[in-house]
Amino acid sequence: MEKKDMTKSNWQLLFIGIGIMFVGLVAVALVGPNYHGIPALIASSLLLLGAITVFWSLATKFE
């Protein structure tokens, strides 16, 4: 298995994913213990989208 170099696009996507996850964590903190309804759905969706973006940026190699 060869070593994959991170390109500029990979780094940009990685930091975008980390930012989305941070916004999702702040949204979860604002929702608080009432973790149901539309605000909680949005917060958990942001967390999931951020995690997928981070793993996608690490798994793919952009040319």
Short mmCIF file of N, CA and C in Angstrom, two decimals:
data_model
loop_
_atom_site.label_atom_id
_atom_site.label_comp_id
_atom_site.label_asym_id
_atom_site.label_seq_id
_atom_site.Cartn_x
_atom_site.Cartn_y
_atom_site.Cartn_z
N MET A 1 0.85 -1.17 0.00
CA MET A 1 0.00 0.00 0.00
C MET A 1 0.90 1.24 0.00
N GLU A 2 0.73 2.08 -0.99
CA GLU A 2 1.59 3.25 -1.09
C GLU A 2 1.02 4.41 -0.29
N LYS A 3 1.91 5.31 0.09
CA LYS A 3 1.51 6.47 0.88
C LYS A 3 0.80 7.48 -0.02
N LYS A 4 -0.32 7.98 0.46
CA LYS A 4 -1.11 8.94 -0.31
C LYS A 4 -0.76 10.35 0.17
N ASP A 5 -0.40 11.21 -0.76
CA ASP A 5 -0.09 12.59 -0.41
C ASP A 5 -1.38 13.40 -0.34
N MET A 6 -1.43 14.29 0.63
CA MET A 6 -2.59 15.16 0.77
C MET A 6 -2.41 16.38 -0.14
N THR A 7 -3.36 16.61 -1.01
CA THR A 7 -3.31 17.78 -1.89
C THR A 7 -3.99 18.95 -1.20
N LYS A 8 -3.93 20.10 -1.85
CA LYS A 8 -4.56 21.30 -1.29
C LYS A 8 -6.07 21.09 -1.16
N SER A 9 -6.67 20.43 -2.13
CA SER A 9 -8.12 20.17 -2.08
C SER A 9 -8.48 19.25 -0.92
N ASN A 10 -7.62 18.26 -0.64
CA ASN A 10 -7.87 17.39 0.50
C ASN A 10 -7.85 18.18 1.81
N TRP A 11 -6.86 19.05 1.95
CA TRP A 11 -6.78 19.84 3.17
C TRP A 11 -7.98 20.78 3.31
N GLN A 12 -8.39 21.40 2.21
CA GLN A 12 -9.54 22.30 2.26
C GLN A 12 -10.79 21.55 2.68
N LEU A 13 -11.01 20.38 2.08
CA LEU A 13 -12.18 19.59 2.42
C LEU A 13 -12.12 19.10 3.86
N LEU A 14 -10.93 18.77 4.34
CA LEU A 14 -10.77 18.33 5.72
C LEU A 14 -11.16 19.44 6.69
N PHE A 15 -10.69 20.66 6.45
CA PHE A 15 -11.00 21.76 7.35
C PHE A 15 -12.46 22.19 7.23
N ILE A 16 -13.05 22.06 6.07
CA ILE A 16 -14.49 22.32 5.92
C ILE A 16 -15.28 21.32 6.76
N GLY A 17 -14.89 20.05 6.70
CA GLY A 17 -15.56 19.02 7.49
C GLY A 17 -15.42 19.25 8.98
N ILE A 18 -14.23 19.67 9.42
CA ILE A 18 -14.03 19.97 10.84
C ILE A 18 -14.89 21.16 11.25
N GLY A 19 -15.00 22.15 10.38
CA GLY A 19 -15.85 23.31 10.68
C GLY A 19 -17.32 22.94 10.77
N ILE A 20 -17.78 22.08 9.87
CA ILE A 20 -19.17 21.64 9.91
C ILE A 20 -19.44 20.85 11.20
N MET A 21 -18.47 20.01 11.59
CA MET A 21 -18.64 19.25 12.83
C MET A 21 -18.67 20.18 14.04
N PHE A 22 -17.86 21.24 14.03
CA PHE A 22 -17.86 22.20 15.13
C PHE A 22 -19.20 22.92 15.22
N VAL A 23 -19.73 23.33 14.08
CA VAL A 23 -21.05 23.98 14.07
C VAL A 23 -22.12 23.02 14.58
N GLY A 24 -22.02 21.74 14.20
CA GLY A 24 -22.96 20.74 14.69
C GLY A 24 -22.86 20.54 16.18
N LEU A 25 -21.64 20.54 16.72
CA LEU A 25 -21.47 20.40 18.17
C LEU A 25 -22.05 21.60 18.92
N VAL A 26 -21.85 22.79 18.39
CA VAL A 26 -22.43 23.99 19.00
C VAL A 26 -23.95 23.91 18.94
N ALA A 27 -24.49 23.44 17.83
CA ALA A 27 -25.94 23.30 17.71
C ALA A 27 -26.48 22.28 18.70
N VAL A 28 -25.76 21.17 18.90
CA VAL A 28 -26.19 20.17 19.88
C VAL A 28 -26.16 20.77 21.28
N ALA A 29 -25.14 21.58 21.58
CA ALA A 29 -25.06 22.22 22.89
C ALA A 29 -26.20 23.21 23.09
N LEU A 30 -26.61 23.89 22.02
CA LEU A 30 -27.72 24.84 22.14
C LEU A 30 -29.06 24.13 22.28
N VAL A 31 -29.20 22.98 21.64
CA VAL A 31 -30.45 22.21 21.76
C VAL A 31 -30.59 21.71 23.19
N GLY A 32 -29.48 21.28 23.78
CA GLY A 32 -29.48 20.87 25.18
C GLY A 32 -30.15 19.53 25.40
N PRO A 33 -30.73 19.36 26.58
CA PRO A 33 -31.31 18.06 26.92
C PRO A 33 -32.59 17.73 26.15
N ASN A 34 -33.21 18.72 25.53
CA ASN A 34 -34.43 18.46 24.75
C ASN A 34 -34.03 17.99 23.35
N TYR A 35 -33.42 16.83 23.30
CA TYR A 35 -32.82 16.36 22.06
C TYR A 35 -33.86 15.62 21.22
N HIS A 36 -34.85 16.35 20.76
CA HIS A 36 -35.84 15.81 19.82
C HIS A 36 -36.46 16.99 19.08
N GLY A 37 -37.02 16.72 17.94
CA GLY A 37 -37.61 17.77 17.12
C GLY A 37 -36.70 18.21 16.00
N ILE A 38 -37.11 19.25 15.32
CA ILE A 38 -36.40 19.74 14.15
C ILE A 38 -35.01 20.29 14.48
N PRO A 39 -34.83 21.09 15.54
CA PRO A 39 -33.47 21.58 15.84
C PRO A 39 -32.47 20.45 16.11
N ALA A 40 -32.92 19.42 16.79
CA ALA A 40 -32.03 18.28 17.06
C ALA A 40 -31.72 17.52 15.78
N LEU A 41 -32.68 17.42 14.89
CA LEU A 41 -32.45 16.75 13.61
C LEU A 41 -31.41 17.51 12.79
N ILE A 42 -31.50 18.82 12.80
CA ILE A 42 -30.53 19.64 12.08
C ILE A 42 -29.14 19.50 12.70
N ALA A 43 -29.07 19.53 14.03
CA ALA A 43 -27.78 19.43 14.72
C ALA A 43 -27.12 18.08 14.46
N SER A 44 -27.88 17.01 14.56
CA SER A 44 -27.29 15.69 14.34
C SER A 44 -26.93 15.49 12.86
N SER A 45 -27.69 16.09 11.96
CA SER A 45 -27.36 16.00 10.54
C SER A 45 -26.06 16.74 10.24
N LEU A 46 -25.83 17.87 10.90
CA LEU A 46 -24.57 18.59 10.70
C LEU A 46 -23.39 17.78 11.21
N LEU A 47 -23.56 17.13 12.36
CA LEU A 47 -22.48 16.29 12.88
C LEU A 47 -22.16 15.15 11.92
N LEU A 48 -23.19 14.50 11.43
CA LEU A 48 -22.99 13.39 10.51
C LEU A 48 -22.36 13.86 9.19
N LEU A 49 -22.83 14.98 8.66
CA LEU A 49 -22.26 15.52 7.43
C LEU A 49 -20.79 15.89 7.61
N GLY A 50 -20.46 16.47 8.76
CA GLY A 50 -19.06 16.81 9.03
C GLY A 50 -18.18 15.59 9.11
N ALA A 51 -18.66 14.54 9.78
CA ALA A 51 -17.87 13.31 9.89
C ALA A 51 -17.66 12.66 8.53
N ILE A 52 -18.71 12.63 7.72
CA ILE A 52 -18.58 12.05 6.38
C ILE A 52 -17.60 12.86 5.54
N THR A 53 -17.64 14.18 5.65
CA THR A 53 -16.74 15.03 4.89
C THR A 53 -15.28 14.81 5.29
N VAL A 54 -15.04 14.68 6.60
CA VAL A 54 -13.67 14.44 7.08
C VAL A 54 -13.14 13.12 6.55
N PHE A 55 -13.93 12.05 6.69
CA PHE A 55 -13.47 10.75 6.22
C PHE A 55 -13.32 10.71 4.70
N TRP A 56 -14.19 11.42 3.99
CA TRP A 56 -14.09 11.46 2.53
C TRP A 56 -12.82 12.18 2.09
N SER A 57 -12.48 13.26 2.80
CA SER A 57 -11.26 13.99 2.43
C SER A 57 -10.01 13.16 2.71
N LEU A 58 -10.06 12.29 3.70
CA LEU A 58 -8.91 11.44 4.01
C LEU A 58 -8.83 10.22 3.09
N ALA A 59 -9.96 9.79 2.55
CA ALA A 59 -10.00 8.55 1.77
C ALA A 59 -9.74 8.76 0.29
N THR A 60 -10.00 9.96 -0.22
CA THR A 60 -9.86 10.18 -1.66
C THR A 60 -8.60 10.98 -1.96
N LYS A 61 -8.14 10.86 -3.19
CA LYS A 61 -6.99 11.64 -3.63
C LYS A 61 -7.43 12.49 -4.81
N PHE A 62 -7.44 13.79 -4.61
CA PHE A 62 -7.82 14.72 -5.67
C PHE A 62 -6.60 15.06 -6.51
N GLU A 63 -6.80 15.15 -7.79
CA GLU A 63 -5.68 15.45 -8.69
C GLU A 63 -5.53 16.94 -8.86
#
